[in-house]
mmCIF file of C-alpha atoms in Angstrom:
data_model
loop_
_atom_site.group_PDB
_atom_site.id
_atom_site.type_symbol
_atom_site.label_atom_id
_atom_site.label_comp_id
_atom_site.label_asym_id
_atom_site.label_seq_id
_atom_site.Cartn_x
_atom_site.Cartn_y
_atom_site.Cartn_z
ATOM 1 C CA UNK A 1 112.705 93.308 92.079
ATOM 2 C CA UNK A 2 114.014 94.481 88.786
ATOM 3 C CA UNK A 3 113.451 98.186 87.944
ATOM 4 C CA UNK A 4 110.873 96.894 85.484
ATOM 5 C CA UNK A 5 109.194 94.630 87.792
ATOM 6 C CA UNK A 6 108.947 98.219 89.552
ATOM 7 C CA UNK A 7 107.433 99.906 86.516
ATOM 8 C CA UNK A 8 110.258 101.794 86.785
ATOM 9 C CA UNK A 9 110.794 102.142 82.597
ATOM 10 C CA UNK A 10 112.886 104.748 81.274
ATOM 11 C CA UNK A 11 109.539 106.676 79.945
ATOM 12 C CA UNK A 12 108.535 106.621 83.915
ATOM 13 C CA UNK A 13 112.053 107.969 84.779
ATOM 14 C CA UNK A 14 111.562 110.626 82.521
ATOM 15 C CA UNK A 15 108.192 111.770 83.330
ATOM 16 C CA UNK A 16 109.107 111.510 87.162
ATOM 17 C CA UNK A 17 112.039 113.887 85.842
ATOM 18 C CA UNK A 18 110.125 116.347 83.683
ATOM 19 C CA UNK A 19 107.336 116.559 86.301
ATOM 20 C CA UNK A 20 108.953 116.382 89.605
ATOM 21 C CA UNK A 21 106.207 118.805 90.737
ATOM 22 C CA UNK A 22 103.529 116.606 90.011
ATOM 23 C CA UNK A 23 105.140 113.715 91.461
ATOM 24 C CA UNK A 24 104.941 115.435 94.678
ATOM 25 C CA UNK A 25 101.731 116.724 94.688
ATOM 26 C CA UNK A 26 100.409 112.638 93.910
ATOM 27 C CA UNK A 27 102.909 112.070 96.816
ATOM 28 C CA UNK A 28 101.027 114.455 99.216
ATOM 29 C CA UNK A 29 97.402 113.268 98.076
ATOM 30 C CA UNK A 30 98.450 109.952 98.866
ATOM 31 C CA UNK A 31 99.108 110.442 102.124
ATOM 32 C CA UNK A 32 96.547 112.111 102.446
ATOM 33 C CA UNK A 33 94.092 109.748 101.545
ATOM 34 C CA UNK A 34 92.467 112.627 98.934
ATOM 35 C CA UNK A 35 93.674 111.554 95.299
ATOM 36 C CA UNK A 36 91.763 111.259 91.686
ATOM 37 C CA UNK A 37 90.208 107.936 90.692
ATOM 38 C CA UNK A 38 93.012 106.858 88.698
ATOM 39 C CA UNK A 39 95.445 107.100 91.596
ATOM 40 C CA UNK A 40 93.386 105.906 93.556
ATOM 41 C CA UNK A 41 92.687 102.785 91.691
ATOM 42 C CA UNK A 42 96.434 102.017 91.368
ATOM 43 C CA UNK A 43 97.332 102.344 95.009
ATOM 44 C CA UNK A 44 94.177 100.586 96.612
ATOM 45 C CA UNK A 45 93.875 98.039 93.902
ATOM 46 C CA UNK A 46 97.348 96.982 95.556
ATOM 47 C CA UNK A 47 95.441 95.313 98.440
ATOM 48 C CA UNK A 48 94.230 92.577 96.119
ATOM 49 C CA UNK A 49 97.650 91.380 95.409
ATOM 50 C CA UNK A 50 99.370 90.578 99.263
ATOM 51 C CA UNK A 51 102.653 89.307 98.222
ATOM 52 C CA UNK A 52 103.356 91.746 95.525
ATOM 53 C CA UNK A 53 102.515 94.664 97.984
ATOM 54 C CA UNK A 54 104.146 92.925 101.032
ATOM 55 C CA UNK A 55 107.679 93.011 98.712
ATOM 56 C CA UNK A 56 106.641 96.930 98.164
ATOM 57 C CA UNK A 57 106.248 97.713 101.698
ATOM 58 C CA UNK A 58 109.308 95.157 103.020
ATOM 59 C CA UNK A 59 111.207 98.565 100.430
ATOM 60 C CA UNK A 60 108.860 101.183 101.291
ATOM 61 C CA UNK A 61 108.310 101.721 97.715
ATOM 62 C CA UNK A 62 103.901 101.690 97.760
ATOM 63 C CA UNK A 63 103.506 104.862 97.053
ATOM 64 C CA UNK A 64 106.700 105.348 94.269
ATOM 65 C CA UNK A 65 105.140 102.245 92.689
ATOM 66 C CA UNK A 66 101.387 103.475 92.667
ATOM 67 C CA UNK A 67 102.827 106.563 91.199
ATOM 68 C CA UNK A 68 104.675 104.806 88.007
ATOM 69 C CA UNK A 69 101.535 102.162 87.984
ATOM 70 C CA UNK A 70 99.640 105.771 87.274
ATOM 71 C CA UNK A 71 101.891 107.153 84.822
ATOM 72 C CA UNK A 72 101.962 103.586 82.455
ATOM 73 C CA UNK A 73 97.841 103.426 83.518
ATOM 74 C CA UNK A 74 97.906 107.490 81.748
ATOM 75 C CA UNK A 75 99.579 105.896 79.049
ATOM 76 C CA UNK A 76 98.017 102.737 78.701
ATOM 77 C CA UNK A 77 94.602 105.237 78.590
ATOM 78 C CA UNK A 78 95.874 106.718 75.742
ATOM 79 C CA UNK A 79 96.746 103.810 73.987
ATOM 80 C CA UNK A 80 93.338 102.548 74.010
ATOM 81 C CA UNK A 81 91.826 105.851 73.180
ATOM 82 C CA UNK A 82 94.133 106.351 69.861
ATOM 83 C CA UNK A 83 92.638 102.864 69.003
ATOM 84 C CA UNK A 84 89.227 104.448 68.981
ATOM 85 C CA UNK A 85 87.410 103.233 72.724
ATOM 86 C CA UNK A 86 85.698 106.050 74.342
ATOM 87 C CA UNK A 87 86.734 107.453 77.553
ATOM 88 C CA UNK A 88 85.029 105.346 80.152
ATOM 89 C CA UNK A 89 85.396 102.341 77.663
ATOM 90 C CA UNK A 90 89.508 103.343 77.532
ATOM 91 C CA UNK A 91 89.562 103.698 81.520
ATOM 92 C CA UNK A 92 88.787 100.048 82.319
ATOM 93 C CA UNK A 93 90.237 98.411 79.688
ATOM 94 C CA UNK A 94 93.877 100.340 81.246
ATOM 95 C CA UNK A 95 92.515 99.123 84.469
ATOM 96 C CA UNK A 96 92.064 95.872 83.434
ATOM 97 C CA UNK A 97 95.748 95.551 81.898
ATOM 98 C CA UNK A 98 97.224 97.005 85.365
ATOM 99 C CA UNK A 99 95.566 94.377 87.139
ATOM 100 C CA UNK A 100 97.135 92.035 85.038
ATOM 101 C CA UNK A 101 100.495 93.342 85.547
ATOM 102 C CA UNK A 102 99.922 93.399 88.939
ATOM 103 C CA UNK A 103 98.625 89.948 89.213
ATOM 104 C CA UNK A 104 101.716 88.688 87.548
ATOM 105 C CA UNK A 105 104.101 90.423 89.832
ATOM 106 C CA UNK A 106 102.746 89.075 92.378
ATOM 107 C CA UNK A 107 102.949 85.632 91.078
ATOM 108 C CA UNK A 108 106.624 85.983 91.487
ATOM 109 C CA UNK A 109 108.607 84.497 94.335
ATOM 110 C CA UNK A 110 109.347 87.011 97.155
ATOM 111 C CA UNK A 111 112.708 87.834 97.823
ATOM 112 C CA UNK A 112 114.219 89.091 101.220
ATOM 113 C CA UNK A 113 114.216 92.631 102.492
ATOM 114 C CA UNK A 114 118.054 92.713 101.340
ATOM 115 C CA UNK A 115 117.785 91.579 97.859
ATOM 116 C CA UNK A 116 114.440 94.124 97.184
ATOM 117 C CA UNK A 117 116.423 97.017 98.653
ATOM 118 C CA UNK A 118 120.103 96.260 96.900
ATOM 119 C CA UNK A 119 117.649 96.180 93.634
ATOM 120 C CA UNK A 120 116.751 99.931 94.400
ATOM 121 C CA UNK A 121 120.331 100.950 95.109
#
């Protein structure tokens, strides 16, 4: 997997840098099982998509992923709310583009547990 096929674009890379507090805490409610409803969304909404999130766990990666699939959802949110939707309106509408980047990944053909992991070297 490509680092953008991990949503891992330089705007995530520099919010993961700016906010490396943050990051942690969405780390530790994640394995906790006790996040917000948009974190939640983009780690369970995972389970829909088996060979996209059997390539994530073959690199451990789940949880790094879910946490850039939040950041772009934040941003996608506000995309659709400078275009005028209202909040609930803006929520699914980011929802329903992350499933569709989701579904597309995991269109793609697996690779072994070698290739994913030199990818995140």
């Amino acid at each position: 997997m490509t680092q953008e096929e991990l949503l891992l674009t330089s705007e995530i890379q520099k919010f993961r840098a700016d906010h490396q507090e943050t990051i942690k805490d969405w780390e530790q409610q994640l394995a906790n099982g006790k996040c917000g409803p948009d974190l939640h969304f983009c780690y369970f909404a995972l389970k829909t998509f088996p060979n996209l999130t059997a390539r994530l766990d073959a690199a451990e990666y789940r949880f790094d992923f879910a946490i850039n699939a939040h950041i772009l959802h934040a941003k996608l949110q506000g995309q659709f709310l400078e275009d005028g939707h209202v909040g609930a309106l803006a929520r699914e509408y980011a929802n329903d583009e992350l499933l569709k980047i989701y579904g597309a990944l995991d269109e793609k053909r697996p690779m072994g547990r070698a290739a994913i992991l030199r990818t995140l070297q």
